[in-house]
XYZ file of C-alpha atoms in Angstrom:
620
model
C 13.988 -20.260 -28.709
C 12.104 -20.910 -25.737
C 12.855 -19.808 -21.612
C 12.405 -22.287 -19.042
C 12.633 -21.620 -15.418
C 12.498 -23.838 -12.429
C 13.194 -23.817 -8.872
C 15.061 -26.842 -8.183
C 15.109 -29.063 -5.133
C 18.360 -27.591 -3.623
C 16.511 -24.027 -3.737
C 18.676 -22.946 -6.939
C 16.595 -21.028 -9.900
C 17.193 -22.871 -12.848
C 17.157 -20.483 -16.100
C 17.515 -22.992 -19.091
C 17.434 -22.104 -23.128
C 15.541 -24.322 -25.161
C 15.874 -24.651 -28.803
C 18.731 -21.922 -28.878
C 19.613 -21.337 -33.127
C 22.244 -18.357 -31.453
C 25.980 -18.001 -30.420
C 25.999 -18.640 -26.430
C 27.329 -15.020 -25.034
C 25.810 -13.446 -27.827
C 22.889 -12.859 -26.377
C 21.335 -11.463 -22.874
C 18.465 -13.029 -20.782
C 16.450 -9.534 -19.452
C 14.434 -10.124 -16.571
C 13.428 -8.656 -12.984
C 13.259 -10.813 -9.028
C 11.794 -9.530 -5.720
C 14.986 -11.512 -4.632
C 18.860 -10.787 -5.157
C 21.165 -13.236 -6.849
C 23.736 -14.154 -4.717
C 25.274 -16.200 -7.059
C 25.388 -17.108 -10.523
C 26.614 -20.219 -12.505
C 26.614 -20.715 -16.469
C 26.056 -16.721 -17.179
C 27.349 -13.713 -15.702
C 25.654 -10.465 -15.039
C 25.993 -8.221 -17.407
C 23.854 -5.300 -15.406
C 22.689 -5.097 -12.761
C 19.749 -2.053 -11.525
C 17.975 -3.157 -8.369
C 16.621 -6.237 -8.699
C 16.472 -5.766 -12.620
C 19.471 -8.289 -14.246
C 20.942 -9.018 -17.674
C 22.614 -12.344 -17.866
C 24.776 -13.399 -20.600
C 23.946 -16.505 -21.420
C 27.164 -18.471 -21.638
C 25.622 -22.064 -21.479
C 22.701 -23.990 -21.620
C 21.688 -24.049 -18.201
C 21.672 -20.934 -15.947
C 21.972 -21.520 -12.547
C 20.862 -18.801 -10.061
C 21.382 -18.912 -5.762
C 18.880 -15.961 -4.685
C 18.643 -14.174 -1.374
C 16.906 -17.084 1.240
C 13.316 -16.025 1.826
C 12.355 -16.460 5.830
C 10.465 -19.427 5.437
C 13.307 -21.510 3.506
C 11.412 -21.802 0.066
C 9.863 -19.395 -2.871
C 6.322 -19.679 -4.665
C 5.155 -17.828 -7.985
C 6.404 -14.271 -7.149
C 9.469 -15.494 -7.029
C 10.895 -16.735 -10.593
C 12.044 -14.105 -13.392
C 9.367 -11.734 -14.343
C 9.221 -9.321 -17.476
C 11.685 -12.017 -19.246
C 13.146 -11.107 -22.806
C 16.133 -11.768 -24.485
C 18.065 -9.406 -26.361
C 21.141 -10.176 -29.107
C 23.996 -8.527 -30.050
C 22.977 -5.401 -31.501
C 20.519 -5.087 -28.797
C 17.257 -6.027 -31.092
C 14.724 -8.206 -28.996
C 14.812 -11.468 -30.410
C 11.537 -13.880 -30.413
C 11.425 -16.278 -27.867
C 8.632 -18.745 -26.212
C 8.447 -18.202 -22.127
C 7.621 -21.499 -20.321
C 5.501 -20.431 -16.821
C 7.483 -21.023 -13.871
C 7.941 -24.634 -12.260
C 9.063 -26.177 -9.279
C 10.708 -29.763 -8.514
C 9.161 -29.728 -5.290
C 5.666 -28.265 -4.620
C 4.886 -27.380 -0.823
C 0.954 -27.616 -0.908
C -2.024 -25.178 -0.858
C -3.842 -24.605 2.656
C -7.641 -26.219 2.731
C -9.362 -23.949 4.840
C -12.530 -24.589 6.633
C -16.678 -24.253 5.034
C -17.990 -24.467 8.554
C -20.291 -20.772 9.066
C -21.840 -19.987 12.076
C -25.635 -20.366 11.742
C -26.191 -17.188 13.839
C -23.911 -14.283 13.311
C -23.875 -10.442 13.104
C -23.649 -9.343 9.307
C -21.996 -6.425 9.543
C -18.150 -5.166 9.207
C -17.179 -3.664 10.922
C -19.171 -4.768 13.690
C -21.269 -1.738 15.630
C -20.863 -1.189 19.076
C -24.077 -2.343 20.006
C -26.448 -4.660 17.957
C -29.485 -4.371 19.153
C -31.927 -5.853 17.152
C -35.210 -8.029 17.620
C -36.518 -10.863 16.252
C -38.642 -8.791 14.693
C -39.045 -8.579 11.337
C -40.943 -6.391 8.717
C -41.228 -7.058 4.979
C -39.628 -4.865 2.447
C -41.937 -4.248 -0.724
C -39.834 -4.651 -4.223
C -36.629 -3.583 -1.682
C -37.951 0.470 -2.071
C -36.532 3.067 0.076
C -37.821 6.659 -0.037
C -35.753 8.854 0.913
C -35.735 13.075 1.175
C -35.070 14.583 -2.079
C -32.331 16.552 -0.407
C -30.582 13.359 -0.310
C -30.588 12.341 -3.846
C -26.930 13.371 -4.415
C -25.686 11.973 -1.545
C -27.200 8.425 -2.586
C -25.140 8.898 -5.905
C -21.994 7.988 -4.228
C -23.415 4.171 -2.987
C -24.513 3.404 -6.810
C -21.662 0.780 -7.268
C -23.055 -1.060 -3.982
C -27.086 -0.669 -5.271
C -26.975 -1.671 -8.178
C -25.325 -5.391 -7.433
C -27.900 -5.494 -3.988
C -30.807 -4.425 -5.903
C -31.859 -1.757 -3.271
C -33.755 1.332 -4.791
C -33.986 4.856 -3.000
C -36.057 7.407 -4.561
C -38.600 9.915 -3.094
C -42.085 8.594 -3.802
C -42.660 5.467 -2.420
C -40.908 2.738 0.246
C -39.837 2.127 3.740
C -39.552 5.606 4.655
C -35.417 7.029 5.844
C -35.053 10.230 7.883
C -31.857 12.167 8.802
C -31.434 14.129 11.736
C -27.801 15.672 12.779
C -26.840 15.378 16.561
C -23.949 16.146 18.493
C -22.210 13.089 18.404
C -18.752 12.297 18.432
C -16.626 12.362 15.191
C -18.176 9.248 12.449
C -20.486 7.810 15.325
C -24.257 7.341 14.178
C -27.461 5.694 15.200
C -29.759 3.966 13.562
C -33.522 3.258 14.690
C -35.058 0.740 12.408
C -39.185 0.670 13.381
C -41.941 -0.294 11.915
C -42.776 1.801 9.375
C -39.705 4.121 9.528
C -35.500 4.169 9.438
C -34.588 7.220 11.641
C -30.770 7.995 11.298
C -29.310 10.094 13.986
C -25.477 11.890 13.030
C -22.683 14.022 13.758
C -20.848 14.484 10.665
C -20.412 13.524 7.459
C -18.594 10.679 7.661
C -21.227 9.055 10.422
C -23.842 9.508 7.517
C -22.235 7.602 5.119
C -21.443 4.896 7.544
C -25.014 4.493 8.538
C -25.900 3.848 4.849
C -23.026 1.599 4.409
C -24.553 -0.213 7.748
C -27.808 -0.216 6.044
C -26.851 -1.888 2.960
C -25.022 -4.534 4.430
C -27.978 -5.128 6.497
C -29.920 -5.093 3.486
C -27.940 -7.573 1.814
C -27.864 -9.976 4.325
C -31.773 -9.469 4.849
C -32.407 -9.538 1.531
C -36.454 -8.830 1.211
C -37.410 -8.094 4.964
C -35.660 -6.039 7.735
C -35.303 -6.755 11.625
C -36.416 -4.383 14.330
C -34.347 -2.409 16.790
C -31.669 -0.181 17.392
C -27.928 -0.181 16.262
C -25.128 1.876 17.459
C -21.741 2.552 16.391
C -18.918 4.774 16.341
C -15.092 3.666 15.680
C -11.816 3.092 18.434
C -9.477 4.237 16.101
C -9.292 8.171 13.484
C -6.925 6.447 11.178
C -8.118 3.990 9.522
C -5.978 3.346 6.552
C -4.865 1.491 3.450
C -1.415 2.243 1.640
C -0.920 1.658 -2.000
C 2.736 1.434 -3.946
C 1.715 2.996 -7.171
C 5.729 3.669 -8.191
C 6.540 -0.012 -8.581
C 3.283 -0.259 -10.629
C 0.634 1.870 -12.211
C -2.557 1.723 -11.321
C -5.262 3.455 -13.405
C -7.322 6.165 -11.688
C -10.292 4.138 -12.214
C -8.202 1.120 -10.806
C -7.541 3.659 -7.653
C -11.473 4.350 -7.943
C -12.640 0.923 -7.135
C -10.155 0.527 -4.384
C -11.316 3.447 -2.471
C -15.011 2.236 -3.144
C -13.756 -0.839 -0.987
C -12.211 1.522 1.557
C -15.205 3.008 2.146
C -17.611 -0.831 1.867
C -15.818 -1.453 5.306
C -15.328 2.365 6.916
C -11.830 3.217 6.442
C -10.955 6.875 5.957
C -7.554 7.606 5.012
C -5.759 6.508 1.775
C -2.031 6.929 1.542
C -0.714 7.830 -1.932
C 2.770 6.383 -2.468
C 3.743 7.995 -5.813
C 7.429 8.085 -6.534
C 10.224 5.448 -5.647
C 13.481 4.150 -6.886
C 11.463 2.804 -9.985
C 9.497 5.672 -11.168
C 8.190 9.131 -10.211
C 4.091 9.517 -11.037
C 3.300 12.739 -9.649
C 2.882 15.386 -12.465
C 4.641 18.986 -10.835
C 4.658 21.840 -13.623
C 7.773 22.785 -11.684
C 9.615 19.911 -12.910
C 8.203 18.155 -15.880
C 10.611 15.945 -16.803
C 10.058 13.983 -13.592
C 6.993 12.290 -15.308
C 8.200 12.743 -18.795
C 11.220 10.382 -18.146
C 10.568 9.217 -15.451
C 7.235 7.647 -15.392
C 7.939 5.312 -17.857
C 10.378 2.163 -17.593
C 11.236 -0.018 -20.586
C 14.511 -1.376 -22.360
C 15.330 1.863 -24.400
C 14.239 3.773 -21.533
C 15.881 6.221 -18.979
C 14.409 4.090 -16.442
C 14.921 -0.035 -17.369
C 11.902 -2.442 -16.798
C 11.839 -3.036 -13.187
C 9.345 -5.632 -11.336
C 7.795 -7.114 -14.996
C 7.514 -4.436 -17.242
C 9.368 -6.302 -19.932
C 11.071 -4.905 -22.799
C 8.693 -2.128 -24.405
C 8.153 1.115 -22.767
C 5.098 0.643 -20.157
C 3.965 2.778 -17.616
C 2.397 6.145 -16.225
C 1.573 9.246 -14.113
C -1.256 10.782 -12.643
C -2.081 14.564 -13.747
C -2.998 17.443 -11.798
C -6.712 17.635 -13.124
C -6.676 13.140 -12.400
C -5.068 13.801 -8.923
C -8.035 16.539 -8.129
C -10.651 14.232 -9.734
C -9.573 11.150 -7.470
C -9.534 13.416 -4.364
C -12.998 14.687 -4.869
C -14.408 11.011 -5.574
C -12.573 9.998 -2.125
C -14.014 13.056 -0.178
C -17.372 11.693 -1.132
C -16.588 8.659 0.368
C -14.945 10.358 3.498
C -11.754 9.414 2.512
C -8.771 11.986 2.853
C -5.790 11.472 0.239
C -1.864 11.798 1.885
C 0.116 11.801 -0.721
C 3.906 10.209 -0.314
C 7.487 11.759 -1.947
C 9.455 8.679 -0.809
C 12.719 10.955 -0.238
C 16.139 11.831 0.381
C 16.221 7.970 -0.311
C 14.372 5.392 -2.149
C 15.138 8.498 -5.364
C 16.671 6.732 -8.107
C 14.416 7.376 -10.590
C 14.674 10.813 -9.658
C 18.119 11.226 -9.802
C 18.237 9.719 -13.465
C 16.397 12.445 -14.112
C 17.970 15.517 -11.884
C 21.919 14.191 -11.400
C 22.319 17.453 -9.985
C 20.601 16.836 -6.972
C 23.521 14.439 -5.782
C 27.185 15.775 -4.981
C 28.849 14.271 -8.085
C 32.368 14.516 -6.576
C 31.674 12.031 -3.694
C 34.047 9.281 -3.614
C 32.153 6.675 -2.070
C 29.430 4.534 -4.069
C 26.598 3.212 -1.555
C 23.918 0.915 -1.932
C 20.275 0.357 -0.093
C 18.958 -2.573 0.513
C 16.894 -3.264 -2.313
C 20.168 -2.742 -4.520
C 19.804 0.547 -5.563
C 22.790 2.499 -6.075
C 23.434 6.185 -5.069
C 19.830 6.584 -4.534
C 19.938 9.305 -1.981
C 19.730 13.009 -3.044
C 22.051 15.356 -1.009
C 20.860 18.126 1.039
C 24.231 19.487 1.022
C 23.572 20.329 -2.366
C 22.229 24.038 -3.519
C 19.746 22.589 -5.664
C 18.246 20.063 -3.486
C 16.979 23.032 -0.848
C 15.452 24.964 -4.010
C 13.886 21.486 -5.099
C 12.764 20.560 -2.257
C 10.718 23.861 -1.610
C 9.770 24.138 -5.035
C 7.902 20.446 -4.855
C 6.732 20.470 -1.495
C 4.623 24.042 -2.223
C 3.291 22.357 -5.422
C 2.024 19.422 -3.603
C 0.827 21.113 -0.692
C -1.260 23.368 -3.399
C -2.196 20.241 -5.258
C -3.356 18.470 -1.506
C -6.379 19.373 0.216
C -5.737 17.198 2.896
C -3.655 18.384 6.100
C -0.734 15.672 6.309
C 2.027 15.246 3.768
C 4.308 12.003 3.484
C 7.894 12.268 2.788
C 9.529 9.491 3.264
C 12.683 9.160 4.723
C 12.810 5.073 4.942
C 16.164 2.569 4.341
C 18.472 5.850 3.980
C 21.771 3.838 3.179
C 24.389 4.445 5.876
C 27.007 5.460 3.088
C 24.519 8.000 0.923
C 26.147 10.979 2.355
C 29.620 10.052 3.294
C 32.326 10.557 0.894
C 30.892 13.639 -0.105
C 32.789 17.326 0.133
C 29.576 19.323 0.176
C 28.076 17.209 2.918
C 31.294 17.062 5.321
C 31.715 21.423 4.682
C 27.783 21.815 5.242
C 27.850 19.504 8.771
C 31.389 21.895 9.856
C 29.256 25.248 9.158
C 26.249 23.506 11.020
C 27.753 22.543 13.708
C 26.576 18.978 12.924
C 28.189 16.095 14.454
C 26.717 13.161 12.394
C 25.025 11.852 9.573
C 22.140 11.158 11.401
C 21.986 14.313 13.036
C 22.037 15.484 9.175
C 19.005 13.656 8.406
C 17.264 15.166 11.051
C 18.494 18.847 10.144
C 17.059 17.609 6.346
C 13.639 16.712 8.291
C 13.521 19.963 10.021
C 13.881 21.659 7.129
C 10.764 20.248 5.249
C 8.364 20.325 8.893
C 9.669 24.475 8.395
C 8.586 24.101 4.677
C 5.036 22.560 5.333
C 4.023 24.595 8.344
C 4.816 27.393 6.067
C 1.828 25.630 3.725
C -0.359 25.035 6.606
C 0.445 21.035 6.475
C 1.703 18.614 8.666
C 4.723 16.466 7.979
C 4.597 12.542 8.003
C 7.581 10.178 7.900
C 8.305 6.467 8.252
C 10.028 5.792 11.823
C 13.368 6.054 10.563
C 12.874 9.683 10.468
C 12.108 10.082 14.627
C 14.098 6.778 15.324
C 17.232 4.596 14.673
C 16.362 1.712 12.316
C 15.356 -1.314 14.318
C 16.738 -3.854 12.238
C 20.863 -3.679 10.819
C 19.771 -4.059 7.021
C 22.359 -1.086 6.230
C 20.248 1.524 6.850
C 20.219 5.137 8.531
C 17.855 6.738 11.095
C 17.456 9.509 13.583
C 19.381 11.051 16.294
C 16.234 11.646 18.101
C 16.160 15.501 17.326
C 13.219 16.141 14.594
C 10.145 18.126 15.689
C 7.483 16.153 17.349
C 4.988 17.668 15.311
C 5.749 14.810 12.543
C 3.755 11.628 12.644
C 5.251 8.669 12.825
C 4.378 5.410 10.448
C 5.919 2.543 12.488
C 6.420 -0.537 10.094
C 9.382 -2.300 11.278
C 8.069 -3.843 14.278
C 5.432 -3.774 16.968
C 8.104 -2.148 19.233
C 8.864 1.036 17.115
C 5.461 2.086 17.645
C 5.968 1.836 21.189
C 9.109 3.936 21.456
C 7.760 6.512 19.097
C 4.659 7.049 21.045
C 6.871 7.210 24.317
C 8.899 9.909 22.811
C 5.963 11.918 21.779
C 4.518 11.557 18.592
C 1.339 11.111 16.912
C 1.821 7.267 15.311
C 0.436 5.146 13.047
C 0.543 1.639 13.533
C 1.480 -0.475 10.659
C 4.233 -3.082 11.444
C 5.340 -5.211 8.224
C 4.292 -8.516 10.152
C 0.620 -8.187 10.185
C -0.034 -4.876 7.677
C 2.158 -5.742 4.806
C -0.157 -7.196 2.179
C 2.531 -8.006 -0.448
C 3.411 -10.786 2.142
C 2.493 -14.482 1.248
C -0.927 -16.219 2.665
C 1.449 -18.921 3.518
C 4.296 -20.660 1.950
C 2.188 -22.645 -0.170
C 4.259 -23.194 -3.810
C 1.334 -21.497 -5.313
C 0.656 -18.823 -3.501
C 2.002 -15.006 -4.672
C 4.065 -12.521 -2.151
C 7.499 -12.366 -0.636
C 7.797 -13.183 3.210
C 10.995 -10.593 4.560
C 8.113 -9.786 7.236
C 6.075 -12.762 7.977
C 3.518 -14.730 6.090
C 0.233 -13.385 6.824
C -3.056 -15.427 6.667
C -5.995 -13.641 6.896
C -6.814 -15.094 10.718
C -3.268 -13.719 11.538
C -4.350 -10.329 10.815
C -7.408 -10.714 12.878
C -5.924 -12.037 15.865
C -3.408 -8.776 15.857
C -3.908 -6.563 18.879
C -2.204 -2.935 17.734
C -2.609 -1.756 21.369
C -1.693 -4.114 23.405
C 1.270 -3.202 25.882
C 0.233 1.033 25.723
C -0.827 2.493 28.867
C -4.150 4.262 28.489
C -2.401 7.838 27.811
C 0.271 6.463 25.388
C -2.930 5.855 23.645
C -3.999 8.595 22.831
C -0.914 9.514 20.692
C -2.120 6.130 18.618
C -3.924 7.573 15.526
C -4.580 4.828 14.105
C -3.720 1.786 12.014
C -2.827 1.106 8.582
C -2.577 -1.451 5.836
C 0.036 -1.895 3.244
C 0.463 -3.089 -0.342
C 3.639 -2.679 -1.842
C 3.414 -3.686 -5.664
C 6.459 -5.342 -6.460
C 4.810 -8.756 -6.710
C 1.473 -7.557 -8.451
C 3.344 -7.953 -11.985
C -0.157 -8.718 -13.134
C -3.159 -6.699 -12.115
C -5.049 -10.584 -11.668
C -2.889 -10.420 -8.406
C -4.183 -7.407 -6.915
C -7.230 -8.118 -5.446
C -6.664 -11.583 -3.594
C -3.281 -9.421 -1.876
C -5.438 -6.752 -0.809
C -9.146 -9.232 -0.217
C -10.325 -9.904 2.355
C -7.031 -9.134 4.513
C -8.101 -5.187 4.118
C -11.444 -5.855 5.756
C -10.298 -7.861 8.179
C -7.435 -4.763 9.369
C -10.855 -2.791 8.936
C -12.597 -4.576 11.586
C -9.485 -4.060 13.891
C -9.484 -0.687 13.709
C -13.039 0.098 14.499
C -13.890 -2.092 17.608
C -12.344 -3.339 20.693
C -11.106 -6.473 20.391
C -13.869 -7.537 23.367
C -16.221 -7.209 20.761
C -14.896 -9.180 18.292
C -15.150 -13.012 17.594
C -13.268 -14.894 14.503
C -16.168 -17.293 14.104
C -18.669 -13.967 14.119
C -16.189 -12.241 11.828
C -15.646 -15.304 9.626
C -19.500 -15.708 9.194
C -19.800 -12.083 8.265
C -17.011 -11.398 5.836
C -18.526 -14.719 3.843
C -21.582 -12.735 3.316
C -20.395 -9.383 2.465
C -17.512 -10.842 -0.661
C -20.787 -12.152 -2.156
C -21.449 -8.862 -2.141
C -17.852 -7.704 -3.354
C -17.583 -10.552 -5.713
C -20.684 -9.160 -7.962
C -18.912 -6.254 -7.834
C -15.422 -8.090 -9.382
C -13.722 -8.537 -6.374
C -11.614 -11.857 -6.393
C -10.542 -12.626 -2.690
C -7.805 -15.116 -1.194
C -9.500 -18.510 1.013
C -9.455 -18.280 4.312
């Protein structure tokens, strides 16, 4: 038997069975789509989890309408992923899948070659570049450095040893340290004649400096220019987001990234470890939360979501891996938030714990990714002890201040229907289900100022939803100590600075980096948001339109993968490169500063760089 799929001309995904020696309807077609069927022709569904299907195969062709993308056409995300086929007495039968096709292929972009002949080599780019046309020669590429220093060098081995660069103590072009009173991650750096004098504030300005240095050095190769370069950032958040529920991504996989974080000076990495597909935090409190939970496959609790196919595939991160990966970042002056994506987005988790819904509700709901009854209750006893139990555990587990909970795409049914939840809002004195959600918030701020921590929230949780997709928000009465993560639009930033909080700016149309290049047939990434070329994210202005004290309640900016496209780790880096440098250079300096031909030039030279070091990146 063999599975062929094609998208047709009419925009239809054409499942077809080739070779079939079975009983049509006596066997089901298994897969997973980032889009919904709408409708379905030749087959019927058989179940339906999410975006996870079984289709009885009742004919030879199977015809499938899917939700429209925004750009009118799909690429190679968008066919079934994880396909298997399973007969009557559910056994996994052999069959031969056919990569997807298309009728009609939209083409691929041809970018540019054409480099500026003089540019500055460094991202992000310093404040002020000052140096000569001067120019002395660097013997065998030797640097000797104090041997106070020697552990600190340890953490820029996997840039050395693909530039060639040697520090030691003995012999070289001579580097000196000396700590100033500067402001937070801003550094100088004097490069004379026959020494490199670094001046400081903190930690993080020293390893910028050396991060300056070696991309300096690798552009330079064998000699080094005179003069003076000074720097310090525009923005204190400067951050990258990765989905690790929809997929599993090593520790050493999680490694690498950060190294990248730190190649182009961004300093905050948000965790996102549980989702409606799996839970990946380890808590001793609850064990079973990883133990069934982490894992996704056909015999499993949790079926094979996003490409995981039929046999049981997955993971979690321990305590002792969670404390090694936050020690590695700190070297690299990255903090770790972790994210519990909760009350919603918890179907995973309440696979595991039922209890933590009110099972007498009479009312089924559904989110918007198809999830059903994926909202845990706080009406419910259990959910308060739950709640506190986890958050004190994480907070324990966490070094860093903030804590992520969650509280996106809250279906507006999750809570109606529900005894517990209408007798808990009449003792409460609470008028409505949004006012709920905000009593639930209050609740866990109370819970993590208890732990010394600060809450953090997507803007649902301070704000309606800006879009109708079905979803919940705020009624505007959640303490303003939270900070905000604004991703639905440019405006929601806005109005959450204006009412007070601390925000970070991440809106879905230029920070989501599951979202397509371009709509290109062969390109990878949905497009709900936008399609995102790399020039797009460069031309973004996050603060245009804020008077000069909303400012100051901006934090910061962030950058987004969510991993329900990256069924293949060979799509990770070309979603993430060079789109994640490129948000880097936007959130250290002014857009003033800042040319695309400059930039362009620059980020050319550095993936060389990157590219020795593995790093596949996207044309641009």
């Amino acid at each position: 038997m063999e599975i062929q799929s094609i998208f047709t001309k009419t925009n239809q995904l054409k499942i077809s069975i080739i070779d079939n020696p079975y009983d049509y309807g006596e066997f089901k077609i298994c897969f997973s789509l980032v889009y919904s069927i709408q409708n379905i022709e030749g087959g019927d569904i058989a179940k339906k989890v999410g975006r996870y299907y079984e289709i009885n195969s009742l004919q030879k062709d199977v015809t499938l309408t899917l939700q429209q993308p925004r750009i009118g056409s799909y690429n190679l995300s968008c066919g079934p992923e994880g396909l298997f086929v399973i007969g009557k007495n559910e056994e996994k039968l052999e069959c031969n899948i056919i990569p997807l096709q298309f009728e009609e292929i939209i083409p691929e972009i041809i970018y540019s070659e054409d480099l500026e002949k003089i540019f500055h080599p460094i991202i992000p780019l310093p404040l002020t570049y000052n140096l000569k046309d001067e120019f002395i020669n660097i013997i065998n590429l030797d640097f000797k450095i104090p041997s106070s220093e020697n552990n600190f060098f340890k953490i820029f081995n996997n840039f050395i040893k693909v530039t060639n660069i040697k520090f030691n103590n003995t012999n070289g072009h001579e580097i000196n340290f000396v700590k100033k009173d500067f402001e937070q991650d801003e550094y100088k750096i004097f490069l004379d004649e026959n020494l490199i004098t670094i001046h400081y504030s903190d930690y993080g300005s020293k390893v910028y400096s050396i991060i300056t240095l070696i991309q300096l050095f690798n552009f330079y190769k064998t000699k080094l220019p005179l003069g003076i370069i000074e720097d310090k950032p525009i923005l204190r958040w400067r951050g990258m987001h990765l989905d690790c529920a929809r997929q599993f991504y090593t520790i050493e996989e999680i490694k690498r990234l950060l190294d990248y974080m730190c190649f182009f000076k961004l300093n905050r990495f948000h965790w996102h470890l549980t989702d409606n597909e799996a839970w990946r935090i380890q808590l001793k409190c609850y064990p079973d939360l990883t133990n069934f939970g982490a894992f996704r496959g056909f015999k499993e609790l949790i079926p094979p979501f996003y490409g995981t196919g039929y046999h049981k595939n997955g993971g979690y991160y321990s305590q002792e891996q969670i404390q090694e990966l936050i020690h590695y970042a700190k070297q690299l002056n990255i903090e770790i938030m972790p994210e519990l994506d909760l009350p919603a987005h918890s179907w995973t988790l309440l696979q595991v714990m039922p209890e933590l819904r009110d099972l007498s509700t009479n009312i089924q709901s559904e989110d918007v990714g198809n999830y059903p009854d994926n909202t845990i209750n706080p009406a419910v006893e259990e959910t308060s002890v739950f709640l506190k139990n986890i958050i004190d555990e994480v907070s324990e587990l966490f070094t860093f201040s903030i804590i992520h909970v969650g509280v996106d795409e809250r279906p507006k049914g999750s809570w109606e229907g529900s005894p517990k939840v209408i007798e808990y809002m009449k003792e409460n004195n609470i008028s409505s289900f949004d006012e709920l959600q905000d009593a639930y918030m209050n609740n866990i701020i109370n819970i993590l100022k208890d732990s010394k921590k600060i809450t953090a929230a997507w803007n649902e949780a301070a704000l309606p939803p800006h879009n109708d997709i079905g979803s919940s928000g705020s009624a505007g009465k959640i303490d303003k100590s939270c900070v905000i993560f604004a991703w639905e639009h440019p405006d929601v930033g806005l109005m959450s600075v204006r009412k007070g909080f601390q925000t970070i700016l991440c809106p879905g149309h230029k920070t989501y980096f599951d979202m397509a290049h371009n709509n290109a047939t062969n390109e990878r990434g949905i497009c709900w948001a936008a399609t995102i070329e790399v020039k797009e994210v460069f031309d973004w202005k996050p603060l245009k339109g804020y008077e000069l004290d909303e400012k100051e309640n901006v934090l910061g900016i962030q950058g987004q993968l969510w991993s329900e496209t990256i069924t293949n780790k060979n799509y990770f880096d070309m979603m993430i490169n060079p789109r994640l440098a490129t948000l880097a250079e936007i959130a250290w300096c002014s857009e003033s500063q800042r040319t695309w031909e400059n930039f362009r030039s620059a980020l050319k030279n550095n993936l060389e760089l990157l590219s020795k070091m593995g790093w596949k990146f996207h044309k641009f």
